[in-house]
PDB file of C-alpha atoms in Angstrom:
ATOM      1  CA  UNK A   1     -90.597  70.947 260.856  1.00 56.00           C
ATOM      2  CA  UNK A   2     -86.955  70.147 260.490  1.00 62.00           C
ATOM      3  CA  UNK A   3     -86.739  71.761 257.103  1.00 71.00           C
ATOM      4  CA  UNK A   4     -88.282  74.722 258.504  1.00 67.00           C
ATOM      5  CA  UNK A   5     -86.021  75.038 261.166  1.00 67.00           C
ATOM      6  CA  UNK A   6     -83.022  74.393 258.734  1.00 72.00           C
ATOM      7  CA  UNK A   7     -84.326  77.341 256.323  1.00 68.00           C
ATOM      8  CA  UNK A   8     -84.622  79.535 259.387  1.00 73.00           C
ATOM      9  CA  UNK A   9     -81.189  78.817 260.333  1.00 72.00           C
ATOM     10  CA  UNK A  10     -79.682  79.085 256.952  1.00 74.00           C
ATOM     11  CA  UNK A  11     -81.256  82.722 256.758  1.00 78.00           C
ATOM     12  CA  UNK A  12     -80.020  83.697 260.099  1.00 80.00           C
ATOM     13  CA  UNK A  13     -76.380  82.646 259.347  1.00 79.00           C
ATOM     14  CA  UNK A  14     -76.739  84.964 256.387  1.00 81.00           C
ATOM     15  CA  UNK A  15     -78.525  87.715 258.014  1.00 83.00           C
ATOM     16  CA  UNK A  16     -75.871  88.104 260.669  1.00 85.00           C
ATOM     17  CA  UNK A  17     -72.799  89.420 258.560  1.00 84.00           C
ATOM     18  CA  UNK A  18     -75.532  91.855 257.073  1.00 85.00           C
ATOM     19  CA  UNK A  19     -76.593  92.950 260.366  1.00 88.00           C
ATOM     20  CA  UNK A  20     -73.007  93.430 261.432  1.00 87.00           C
ATOM     21  CA  UNK A  21     -72.378  95.530 258.255  1.00 84.00           C
ATOM     22  CA  UNK A  22     -75.607  97.545 258.773  1.00 86.00           C
ATOM     23  CA  UNK A  23     -74.856  98.501 262.373  1.00 88.00           C
ATOM     24  CA  UNK A  24     -71.005  99.112 262.260  1.00 86.00           C
ATOM     25  CA  UNK A  25     -70.783 100.342 258.470  1.00 85.00           C
ATOM     26  CA  UNK A  26     -73.989 101.803 256.761  1.00 86.00           C
ATOM     27  CA  UNK A  27     -75.279 103.446 259.949  1.00 88.00           C
ATOM     28  CA  UNK A  28     -71.658 104.967 260.848  1.00 87.00           C
ATOM     29  CA  UNK A  29     -71.675 106.082 257.124  1.00 86.00           C
ATOM     30  CA  UNK A  30     -74.616 107.897 257.274  1.00 86.00           C
ATOM     31  CA  UNK A  31     -73.788 109.682 260.303  1.00 86.00           C
ATOM     32  CA  UNK A  32     -70.701 110.739 258.824  1.00 87.00           C
ATOM     33  CA  UNK A  33     -71.991 111.706 255.514  1.00 88.00           C
ATOM     34  CA  UNK A  34     -74.622 113.980 257.583  1.00 85.00           C
ATOM     35  CA  UNK A  35     -72.069 115.764 259.341  1.00 86.00           C
ATOM     36  CA  UNK A  36     -70.097 116.164 255.920  1.00 86.00           C
ATOM     37  CA  UNK A  37     -72.989 118.264 254.856  1.00 85.00           C
ATOM     38  CA  UNK A  38     -73.076 120.474 257.737  1.00 83.00           C
ATOM     39  CA  UNK A  39     -71.449 123.636 258.751  1.00 81.00           C
ATOM     40  CA  UNK A  40     -68.818 124.416 261.384  1.00 79.00           C
ATOM     41  CA  UNK A  41     -69.811 125.745 264.505  1.00 75.00           C
ATOM     42  CA  UNK A  42     -68.242 126.674 267.909  1.00 74.00           C
ATOM     43  CA  UNK A  43     -70.742 124.221 269.952  1.00 69.00           C
ATOM     44  CA  UNK A  44     -70.818 120.630 271.062  1.00 72.00           C
ATOM     45  CA  UNK A  45     -70.815 118.983 268.588  1.00 75.00           C
ATOM     46  CA  UNK A  46     -68.992 121.491 266.474  1.00 77.00           C
ATOM     47  CA  UNK A  47     -71.232 121.506 263.487  1.00 76.00           C
ATOM     48  CA  UNK A  48     -74.818 122.381 262.489  1.00 75.00           C
ATOM     49  CA  UNK A  49     -77.310 121.275 261.561  1.00 67.00           C
ATOM     50  CA  UNK A  50     -77.651 118.598 264.220  1.00 61.00           C
ATOM     51  CA  UNK A  51     -81.372 117.693 263.018  1.00 60.00           C
ATOM     52  CA  UNK A  52     -82.909 114.482 264.143  1.00 58.00           C
ATOM     53  CA  UNK A  53     -86.299 112.900 264.533  1.00 53.00           C
ATOM     54  CA  UNK A  54     -86.680 115.009 267.668  1.00 56.00           C
ATOM     55  CA  UNK A  55     -88.717 117.702 266.011  1.00 54.00           C
ATOM     56  CA  UNK A  56     -90.682 115.334 263.817  1.00 52.00           C
ATOM     57  CA  UNK A  57     -91.134 115.007 260.131  1.00 58.00           C
ATOM     58  CA  UNK A  58     -91.182 119.025 259.935  1.00 57.00           C
ATOM     59  CA  UNK A  59     -87.978 119.320 261.510  1.00 52.00           C
ATOM     60  CA  UNK A  60     -86.337 116.656 259.757  1.00 54.00           C
ATOM     61  CA  UNK A  61     -87.377 118.525 256.752  1.00 57.00           C
ATOM     62  CA  UNK A  62     -86.112 121.688 257.885  1.00 58.00           C
ATOM     63  CA  UNK A  63     -82.910 120.091 258.997  1.00 59.00           C
ATOM     64  CA  UNK A  64     -82.474 118.605 255.249  1.00 60.00           C
ATOM     65  CA  UNK A  65     -83.023 121.955 253.885  1.00 61.00           C
ATOM     66  CA  UNK A  66     -80.059 123.264 255.562  1.00 64.00           C
ATOM     67  CA  UNK A  67     -77.487 120.811 254.306  1.00 70.00           C
ATOM     68  CA  UNK A  68     -74.629 121.968 251.816  1.00 74.00           C
ATOM     69  CA  UNK A  69     -72.154 120.590 249.892  1.00 78.00           C
ATOM     70  CA  UNK A  70     -69.645 123.146 250.083  1.00 81.00           C
ATOM     71  CA  UNK A  71     -67.255 121.120 252.014  1.00 83.00           C
ATOM     72  CA  UNK A  72     -66.844 119.103 249.117  1.00 86.00           C
ATOM     73  CA  UNK A  73     -66.557 121.792 246.567  1.00 85.00           C
ATOM     74  CA  UNK A  74     -64.155 123.423 248.798  1.00 83.00           C
ATOM     75  CA  UNK A  75     -62.044 120.083 248.936  1.00 84.00           C
ATOM     76  CA  UNK A  76     -62.008 119.778 245.528  1.00 81.00           C
ATOM     77  CA  UNK A  77     -60.601 123.467 245.009  1.00 83.00           C
ATOM     78  CA  UNK A  78     -57.857 123.263 247.707  1.00 83.00           C
ATOM     79  CA  UNK A  79     -54.457 121.862 246.380  1.00 87.00           C
ATOM     80  CA  UNK A  80     -53.567 120.492 249.692  1.00 86.00           C
ATOM     81  CA  UNK A  81     -56.308 117.857 250.072  1.00 88.00           C
ATOM     82  CA  UNK A  82     -55.824 117.087 246.343  1.00 90.00           C
ATOM     83  CA  UNK A  83     -52.140 116.407 246.718  1.00 91.00           C
ATOM     84  CA  UNK A  84     -52.749 114.578 250.061  1.00 90.00           C
ATOM     85  CA  UNK A  85     -55.135 112.115 247.868  1.00 91.00           C
ATOM     86  CA  UNK A  86     -52.573 111.841 245.060  1.00 92.00           C
ATOM     87  CA  UNK A  87     -49.644 111.281 247.577  1.00 92.00           C
ATOM     88  CA  UNK A  88     -51.494 108.748 249.687  1.00 93.00           C
ATOM     89  CA  UNK A  89     -52.416 106.639 246.306  1.00 93.00           C
ATOM     90  CA  UNK A  90     -48.869 106.687 245.112  1.00 94.00           C
ATOM     91  CA  UNK A  91     -47.240 105.818 248.711  1.00 94.00           C
ATOM     92  CA  UNK A  92     -49.725 102.962 248.924  1.00 94.00           C
ATOM     93  CA  UNK A  93     -49.104 101.750 245.426  1.00 94.00           C
ATOM     94  CA  UNK A  94     -45.672 101.821 245.798  1.00 96.00           C
ATOM     95  CA  UNK A  95     -45.736 100.046 249.202  1.00 96.00           C
ATOM     96  CA  UNK A  96     -47.937  97.231 247.917  1.00 95.00           C
ATOM     97  CA  UNK A  97     -45.716  96.554 244.922  1.00 96.00           C
ATOM     98  CA  UNK A  98     -42.629  96.629 247.276  1.00 97.00           C
ATOM     99  CA  UNK A  99     -44.995  94.286 249.780  1.00 97.00           C
ATOM    100  CA  UNK A 100     -45.847  91.936 246.861  1.00 96.00           C
ATOM    101  CA  UNK A 101     -41.946  91.588 245.837  1.00 96.00           C
ATOM    102  CA  UNK A 102     -40.818  90.808 249.268  1.00 96.00           C
ATOM    103  CA  UNK A 103     -43.932  88.528 250.291  1.00 95.00           C
ATOM    104  CA  UNK A 104     -44.208  86.549 247.243  1.00 96.00           C
ATOM    105  CA  UNK A 105     -41.047  84.621 247.461  1.00 95.00           C
ATOM    106  CA  UNK A 106     -41.680  84.277 251.406  1.00 95.00           C
ATOM    107  CA  UNK A 107     -45.099  82.553 250.558  1.00 95.00           C
ATOM    108  CA  UNK A 108     -43.536  80.427 247.682  1.00 93.00           C
ATOM    109  CA  UNK A 109     -41.046  79.259 250.031  1.00 93.00           C
ATOM    110  CA  UNK A 110     -43.472  78.511 252.789  1.00 94.00           C
ATOM    111  CA  UNK A 111     -45.864  76.677 250.309  1.00 92.00           C
ATOM    112  CA  UNK A 112     -42.692  74.380 249.077  1.00 90.00           C
ATOM    113  CA  UNK A 113     -41.658  73.951 252.564  1.00 91.00           C
ATOM    114  CA  UNK A 114     -42.136  70.304 254.210  1.00 91.00           C
ATOM    115  CA  UNK A 115     -45.539  69.712 255.191  1.00 89.00           C
ATOM    116  CA  UNK A 116     -44.612  69.491 259.018  1.00 91.00           C
ATOM    117  CA  UNK A 117     -42.661  72.772 259.181  1.00 93.00           C
ATOM    118  CA  UNK A 118     -45.499  74.705 257.262  1.00 92.00           C
ATOM    119  CA  UNK A 119     -47.334  75.394 260.583  1.00 92.00           C
ATOM    120  CA  UNK A 120     -44.284  76.817 262.241  1.00 93.00           C
ATOM    121  CA  UNK A 121     -43.576  79.042 259.485  1.00 93.00           C
ATOM    122  CA  UNK A 122     -47.067  80.380 259.378  1.00 93.00           C
ATOM    123  CA  UNK A 123     -46.720  81.087 263.044  1.00 93.00           C
ATOM    124  CA  UNK A 124     -43.449  83.049 262.411  1.00 92.00           C
ATOM    125  CA  UNK A 125     -45.334  85.348 260.007  1.00 92.00           C
ATOM    126  CA  UNK A 126     -48.186  85.759 262.571  1.00 91.00           C
ATOM    127  CA  UNK A 127     -45.824  86.390 265.524  1.00 90.00           C
ATOM    128  CA  UNK A 128     -45.415  90.104 264.949  1.00 86.00           C
ATOM    129  CA  UNK A 129     -49.133  90.423 265.548  1.00 86.00           C
ATOM    130  CA  UNK A 130     -48.694  89.477 269.238  1.00 88.00           C
ATOM    131  CA  UNK A 131     -46.975  92.602 269.770  1.00 87.00           C
ATOM    132  CA  UNK A 132     -48.592  96.264 269.719  1.00 88.00           C
ATOM    133  CA  UNK A 133     -48.849  97.536 266.373  1.00 89.00           C
ATOM    134  CA  UNK A 134     -47.816 101.018 268.035  1.00 89.00           C
ATOM    135  CA  UNK A 135     -44.747  99.731 269.684  1.00 91.00           C
ATOM    136  CA  UNK A 136     -43.628  97.959 266.678  1.00 91.00           C
ATOM    137  CA  UNK A 137     -43.812 101.171 264.600  1.00 91.00           C
ATOM    138  CA  UNK A 138     -41.895 102.994 267.642  1.00 91.00           C
ATOM    139  CA  UNK A 139     -39.059 100.338 267.359  1.00 92.00           C
ATOM    140  CA  UNK A 140     -38.545 101.392 263.872  1.00 93.00           C
ATOM    141  CA  UNK A 141     -37.665 104.843 265.157  1.00 92.00           C
ATOM    142  CA  UNK A 142     -34.792 103.585 267.304  1.00 90.00           C
ATOM    143  CA  UNK A 143     -33.666 101.398 264.381  1.00 92.00           C
ATOM    144  CA  UNK A 144     -33.576 104.384 261.566  1.00 92.00           C
ATOM    145  CA  UNK A 145     -32.764 107.269 263.547  1.00 91.00           C
ATOM    146  CA  UNK A 146     -29.310 108.747 262.794  1.00 88.00           C
ATOM    147  CA  UNK A 147     -27.615 107.403 266.001  1.00 89.00           C
ATOM    148  CA  UNK A 148     -29.995 104.194 265.543  1.00 88.00           C
ATOM    149  CA  UNK A 149     -29.132 100.505 265.284  1.00 90.00           C
ATOM    150  CA  UNK A 150     -29.006 100.502 261.251  1.00 91.00           C
ATOM    151  CA  UNK A 151     -26.530 103.325 261.147  1.00 90.00           C
ATOM    152  CA  UNK A 152     -24.445 101.997 264.087  1.00 92.00           C
ATOM    153  CA  UNK A 153     -24.347  98.443 262.093  1.00 91.00           C
ATOM    154  CA  UNK A 154     -23.181 100.523 258.943  1.00 90.00           C
ATOM    155  CA  UNK A 155     -20.623 102.498 260.459  1.00 90.00           C
ATOM    156  CA  UNK A 156     -19.114  99.653 262.317  1.00 89.00           C
ATOM    157  CA  UNK A 157     -19.002  97.798 258.977  1.00 89.00           C
ATOM    158  CA  UNK A 158     -17.295 100.492 257.126  1.00 87.00           C
ATOM    159  CA  UNK A 159     -20.314 100.481 254.633  1.00 87.00           C
ATOM    160  CA  UNK A 160     -20.810 104.147 255.129  1.00 85.00           C
ATOM    161  CA  UNK A 161     -18.812 106.883 256.677  1.00 87.00           C
ATOM    162  CA  UNK A 162     -21.521 109.072 257.738  1.00 87.00           C
ATOM    163  CA  UNK A 163     -24.986 108.117 259.344  1.00 89.00           C
ATOM    164  CA  UNK A 164     -27.930 108.115 256.595  1.00 89.00           C
ATOM    165  CA  UNK A 165     -30.899 110.012 257.158  1.00 89.00           C
ATOM    166  CA  UNK A 166     -33.810 107.816 256.826  1.00 89.00           C
ATOM    167  CA  UNK A 167     -36.099 108.676 259.590  1.00 90.00           C
ATOM    168  CA  UNK A 168     -38.854 111.296 258.569  1.00 87.00           C
ATOM    169  CA  UNK A 169     -38.541 110.595 254.985  1.00 90.00           C
ATOM    170  CA  UNK A 170     -40.367 108.777 252.526  1.00 91.00           C
ATOM    171  CA  UNK A 171     -38.312 105.847 252.560  1.00 92.00           C
ATOM    172  CA  UNK A 172     -39.285 105.556 256.407  1.00 93.00           C
ATOM    173  CA  UNK A 173     -42.854 105.121 255.415  1.00 94.00           C
ATOM    174  CA  UNK A 174     -42.339 102.777 253.040  1.00 95.00           C
ATOM    175  CA  UNK A 175     -40.092 100.458 255.306  1.00 94.00           C
ATOM    176  CA  UNK A 176     -42.905 100.991 257.926  1.00 94.00           C
ATOM    177  CA  UNK A 177     -45.696 100.000 255.633  1.00 95.00           C
ATOM    178  CA  UNK A 178     -43.879  97.049 254.042  1.00 95.00           C
ATOM    179  CA  UNK A 179     -42.945  95.604 257.612  1.00 94.00           C
ATOM    180  CA  UNK A 180     -46.452  96.225 259.208  1.00 93.00           C
ATOM    181  CA  UNK A 181     -48.422  94.824 256.190  1.00 95.00           C
ATOM    182  CA  UNK A 182     -46.261  92.063 255.006  1.00 95.00           C
ATOM    183  CA  UNK A 183     -48.308  89.163 256.673  1.00 94.00           C
ATOM    184  CA  UNK A 184     -51.452  90.601 255.029  1.00 94.00           C
ATOM    185  CA  UNK A 185     -49.683  89.941 251.697  1.00 95.00           C
ATOM    186  CA  UNK A 186     -47.920  86.365 252.783  1.00 95.00           C
ATOM    187  CA  UNK A 187     -50.802  84.706 254.309  1.00 94.00           C
ATOM    188  CA  UNK A 188     -53.108  85.165 251.104  1.00 93.00           C
ATOM    189  CA  UNK A 189     -50.466  84.269 248.918  1.00 94.00           C
ATOM    190  CA  UNK A 190     -49.458  81.324 250.919  1.00 95.00           C
ATOM    191  CA  UNK A 191     -52.960  79.936 250.948  1.00 92.00           C
ATOM    192  CA  UNK A 192     -53.390  80.034 247.230  1.00 92.00           C
ATOM    193  CA  UNK A 193     -50.008  78.415 246.388  1.00 92.00           C
ATOM    194  CA  UNK A 194     -50.184  75.827 249.274  1.00 91.00           C
ATOM    195  CA  UNK A 195     -53.276  74.398 247.277  1.00 88.00           C
ATOM    196  CA  UNK A 196     -51.667  74.553 243.677  1.00 87.00           C
ATOM    197  CA  UNK A 197     -51.212  71.292 241.847  1.00 83.00           C
ATOM    198  CA  UNK A 198     -47.234  71.240 241.491  1.00 80.00           C
ATOM    199  CA  UNK A 199     -47.567  68.306 239.415  1.00 84.00           C
ATOM    200  CA  UNK A 200     -48.288  70.918 236.640  1.00 85.00           C
ATOM    201  CA  UNK A 201     -44.794  72.129 237.119  1.00 83.00           C
ATOM    202  CA  UNK A 202     -43.199  68.850 236.901  1.00 81.00           C
ATOM    203  CA  UNK A 203     -45.154  68.025 233.504  1.00 86.00           C
ATOM    204  CA  UNK A 204     -44.166  71.364 232.040  1.00 83.00           C
ATOM    205  CA  UNK A 205     -40.275  70.352 233.013  1.00 80.00           C
ATOM    206  CA  UNK A 206     -40.665  67.163 231.671  1.00 79.00           C
ATOM    207  CA  UNK A 207     -41.991  68.758 228.247  1.00 80.00           C
ATOM    208  CA  UNK A 208     -38.555  70.668 228.195  1.00 82.00           C
ATOM    209  CA  UNK A 209     -40.215  73.814 229.854  1.00 83.00           C
ATOM    210  CA  UNK A 210     -37.410  75.948 231.592  1.00 86.00           C
ATOM    211  CA  UNK A 211     -38.078  76.850 235.257  1.00 83.00           C
ATOM    212  CA  UNK A 212     -38.360  80.512 235.071  1.00 86.00           C
ATOM    213  CA  UNK A 213     -40.919  80.016 231.928  1.00 87.00           C
ATOM    214  CA  UNK A 214     -42.959  77.287 234.068  1.00 85.00           C
ATOM    215  CA  UNK A 215     -43.217  79.910 236.844  1.00 88.00           C
ATOM    216  CA  UNK A 216     -44.739  82.625 234.555  1.00 89.00           C
ATOM    217  CA  UNK A 217     -47.113  80.327 232.458  1.00 88.00           C
ATOM    218  CA  UNK A 218     -48.369  78.271 235.468  1.00 88.00           C
ATOM    219  CA  UNK A 219     -47.322  79.277 238.972  1.00 89.00           C
ATOM    220  CA  UNK A 220     -47.854  83.037 238.489  1.00 90.00           C
ATOM    221  CA  UNK A 221     -51.321  82.852 236.790  1.00 90.00           C
ATOM    222  CA  UNK A 222     -52.658  80.410 239.431  1.00 89.00           C
ATOM    223  CA  UNK A 223     -51.691  82.494 242.225  1.00 91.00           C
ATOM    224  CA  UNK A 224     -53.355  85.538 240.830  1.00 90.00           C
ATOM    225  CA  UNK A 225     -56.261  85.277 243.518  1.00 88.00           C
ATOM    226  CA  UNK A 226     -53.674  85.542 246.387  1.00 91.00           C
ATOM    227  CA  UNK A 227     -52.003  88.636 244.481  1.00 92.00           C
ATOM    228  CA  UNK A 228     -55.128  90.244 244.113  1.00 89.00           C
ATOM    229  CA  UNK A 229     -56.300  89.452 247.937  1.00 89.00           C
ATOM    230  CA  UNK A 230     -53.155  90.272 249.149  1.00 92.00           C
ATOM    231  CA  UNK A 231     -52.561  93.738 247.218  1.00 92.00           C
ATOM    232  CA  UNK A 232     -56.071  94.814 248.508  1.00 90.00           C
ATOM    233  CA  UNK A 233     -55.356  93.696 252.077  1.00 90.00           C
ATOM    234  CA  UNK A 234     -52.411  96.142 252.013  1.00 94.00           C
ATOM    235  CA  UNK A 235     -53.117  98.879 249.647  1.00 93.00           C
ATOM    236  CA  UNK A 236     -56.717  99.733 251.444  1.00 90.00           C
ATOM    237  CA  UNK A 237     -55.270 100.296 254.795  1.00 90.00           C
ATOM    238  CA  UNK A 238     -52.049 101.941 253.538  1.00 93.00           C
ATOM    239  CA  UNK A 239     -54.086 104.724 251.683  1.00 92.00           C
ATOM    240  CA  UNK A 240     -55.637 105.784 255.027  1.00 88.00           C
ATOM    241  CA  UNK A 241     -52.890 104.990 257.100  1.00 90.00           C
ATOM    242  CA  UNK A 242     -51.973 107.410 259.929  1.00 88.00           C
ATOM    243  CA  UNK A 243     -49.467 106.184 262.558  1.00 89.00           C
ATOM    244  CA  UNK A 244     -46.477 105.249 260.323  1.00 92.00           C
ATOM    245  CA  UNK A 245     -46.625 108.624 258.438  1.00 91.00           C
ATOM    246  CA  UNK A 246     -46.826 110.822 261.879  1.00 88.00           C
ATOM    247  CA  UNK A 247     -44.327 108.620 263.364  1.00 90.00           C
ATOM    248  CA  UNK A 248     -41.746 107.733 260.774  1.00 91.00           C
ATOM    249  CA  UNK A 249     -42.442 110.232 258.036  1.00 87.00           C
ATOM    250  CA  UNK A 250     -42.485 113.443 260.065  1.00 75.00           C
ATOM    251  CA  UNK A 251     -44.053 116.870 260.012  1.00 73.00           C
ATOM    252  CA  UNK A 252     -43.565 117.308 256.315  1.00 77.00           C
ATOM    253  CA  UNK A 253     -45.475 114.163 255.143  1.00 81.00           C
ATOM    254  CA  UNK A 254     -48.383 114.844 253.375  1.00 85.00           C
ATOM    255  CA  UNK A 255     -50.780 111.791 253.527  1.00 89.00           C
ATOM    256  CA  UNK A 256     -54.737 111.875 253.690  1.00 89.00           C
ATOM    257  CA  UNK A 257     -54.999 110.001 257.027  1.00 86.00           C
ATOM    258  CA  UNK A 258     -52.613 112.556 258.470  1.00 85.00           C
ATOM    259  CA  UNK A 259     -54.493 115.369 257.205  1.00 85.00           C
ATOM    260  CA  UNK A 260     -57.816 113.692 258.269  1.00 85.00           C
ATOM    261  CA  UNK A 261     -56.446 113.619 261.874  1.00 85.00           C
ATOM    262  CA  UNK A 262     -55.389 117.273 261.879  1.00 83.00           C
ATOM    263  CA  UNK A 263     -58.778 118.715 260.686  1.00 82.00           C
ATOM    264  CA  UNK A 264     -60.525 116.516 263.326  1.00 82.00           C
ATOM    265  CA  UNK A 265     -58.406 116.992 266.361  1.00 81.00           C
ATOM    266  CA  UNK A 266     -56.517 120.015 265.660  1.00 80.00           C
ATOM    267  CA  UNK A 267     -58.657 122.278 263.725  1.00 79.00           C
ATOM    268  CA  UNK A 268     -61.859 120.636 264.835  1.00 82.00           C
ATOM    269  CA  UNK A 269     -63.422 121.121 261.828  1.00 84.00           C
ATOM    270  CA  UNK A 270     -65.911 117.922 261.492  1.00 85.00           C
ATOM    271  CA  UNK A 271     -67.810 118.857 258.391  1.00 87.00           C
ATOM    272  CA  UNK A 272     -64.455 119.136 256.371  1.00 87.00           C
ATOM    273  CA  UNK A 273     -62.911 115.971 257.927  1.00 88.00           C
ATOM    274  CA  UNK A 274     -66.278 114.007 257.532  1.00 89.00           C
ATOM    275  CA  UNK A 275     -66.009 114.920 253.843  1.00 89.00           C
ATOM    276  CA  UNK A 276     -62.330 113.932 253.386  1.00 89.00           C
ATOM    277  CA  UNK A 277     -63.270 110.616 255.005  1.00 89.00           C
ATOM    278  CA  UNK A 278     -66.500 110.192 252.659  1.00 90.00           C
ATOM    279  CA  UNK A 279     -64.100 110.973 249.501  1.00 89.00           C
ATOM    280  CA  UNK A 280     -61.425 108.608 250.630  1.00 89.00           C
ATOM    281  CA  UNK A 281     -64.068 106.043 250.742  1.00 87.00           C
ATOM    282  CA  UNK A 282     -65.521 106.561 247.459  1.00 86.00           C
ATOM    283  CA  UNK A 283     -62.031 106.339 246.112  1.00 85.00           C
ATOM    284  CA  UNK A 284     -61.318 103.068 247.574  1.00 84.00           C
ATOM    285  CA  UNK A 285     -64.695 101.305 247.155  1.00 83.00           C
ATOM    286  CA  UNK A 286     -65.727 102.424 243.739  1.00 76.00           C
ATOM    287  CA  UNK A 287     -62.734 100.786 242.008  1.00 73.00           C
ATOM    288  CA  UNK A 288     -63.016  97.734 244.165  1.00 78.00           C
ATOM    289  CA  UNK A 289     -66.875  97.624 242.954  1.00 79.00           C
ATOM    290  CA  UNK A 290     -65.828  97.762 239.402  1.00 73.00           C
ATOM    291  CA  UNK A 291     -63.082  95.486 239.834  1.00 73.00           C
ATOM    292  CA  UNK A 292     -65.267  92.783 241.399  1.00 75.00           C
ATOM    293  CA  UNK A 293     -67.957  93.130 238.719  1.00 76.00           C
ATOM    294  CA  UNK A 294     -65.308  92.794 235.909  1.00 67.00           C
ATOM    295  CA  UNK A 295     -64.149  89.738 237.724  1.00 70.00           C
ATOM    296  CA  UNK A 296     -67.687  88.455 237.737  1.00 72.00           C
ATOM    297  CA  UNK A 297     -68.249  89.023 233.966  1.00 70.00           C
ATOM    298  CA  UNK A 298     -64.950  87.340 233.266  1.00 62.00           C
ATOM    299  CA  UNK A 299     -66.082  84.015 235.184  1.00 68.00           C
ATOM    300  CA  UNK A 300     -69.230  84.125 233.502  1.00 70.00           C
ATOM    301  CA  UNK A 301     -67.607  84.445 230.097  1.00 60.00           C
ATOM    302  CA  UNK A 302     -65.524  81.588 231.074  1.00 54.00           C
ATOM    303  CA  UNK A 303     -68.142  79.341 231.991  1.00 47.00           C
TER     304      UNK A 303
END
């Protein structure tokens, strides 16, 4: 009886995350995918057909016949959306690289700090999350605008003669993304580096290996799992970011998250905006699946 209860309990523990994904990911995905195959209409909701199980099997079959892939064809033919996808991927990739370059030394310093000091350093990294994300982004407007704190400081120190134009540029977007998502890079890196056996570094140095060479041959390869996790945690949300490009990038910024918002709320074109979301999801999910499969195959070969 005890074994049966343990088996049922273990299955329930496994079933909970699958149930969560089913309710909050798969079901909304199916709904959005259905809307993306519909056509725009002046109605509530603003799309057709609105098929369901109300009309029975026959009504469902008739509704399926009215579905169309024209929205996807139109998106692939429109340079605006293609450029928005490309721009989002480029900005997200560059932001992820900058975040890695900034976050790695921070995580390494935290991992090499005295044990008693590490919880305080982790708390300092997490501390920005105690403030609203929107407020933190708005704060950067006051810092980066021509009469903002940054330009006032640079003018006061004599480094520049006239205010720099940073706000409403791609540079401001990079600053906003790096600042907002830096903890997502630092924490996985710290978790990986903190567990590393630093006696390997000492052994390499005892054998005459220079510190920089020891870092590239020992520390960096052992930290690759943290690098991979941190890059994914930064890159994936950065691709679909809307708030930062809208507030810091200005009206000329072309990113898919902002385009999706405009289609959904300004143009009220739910089918097209749903198709934009589906394509964005596929762009992000499919490469991750191939990457995970490649990692699994590499681990099998290693064994």
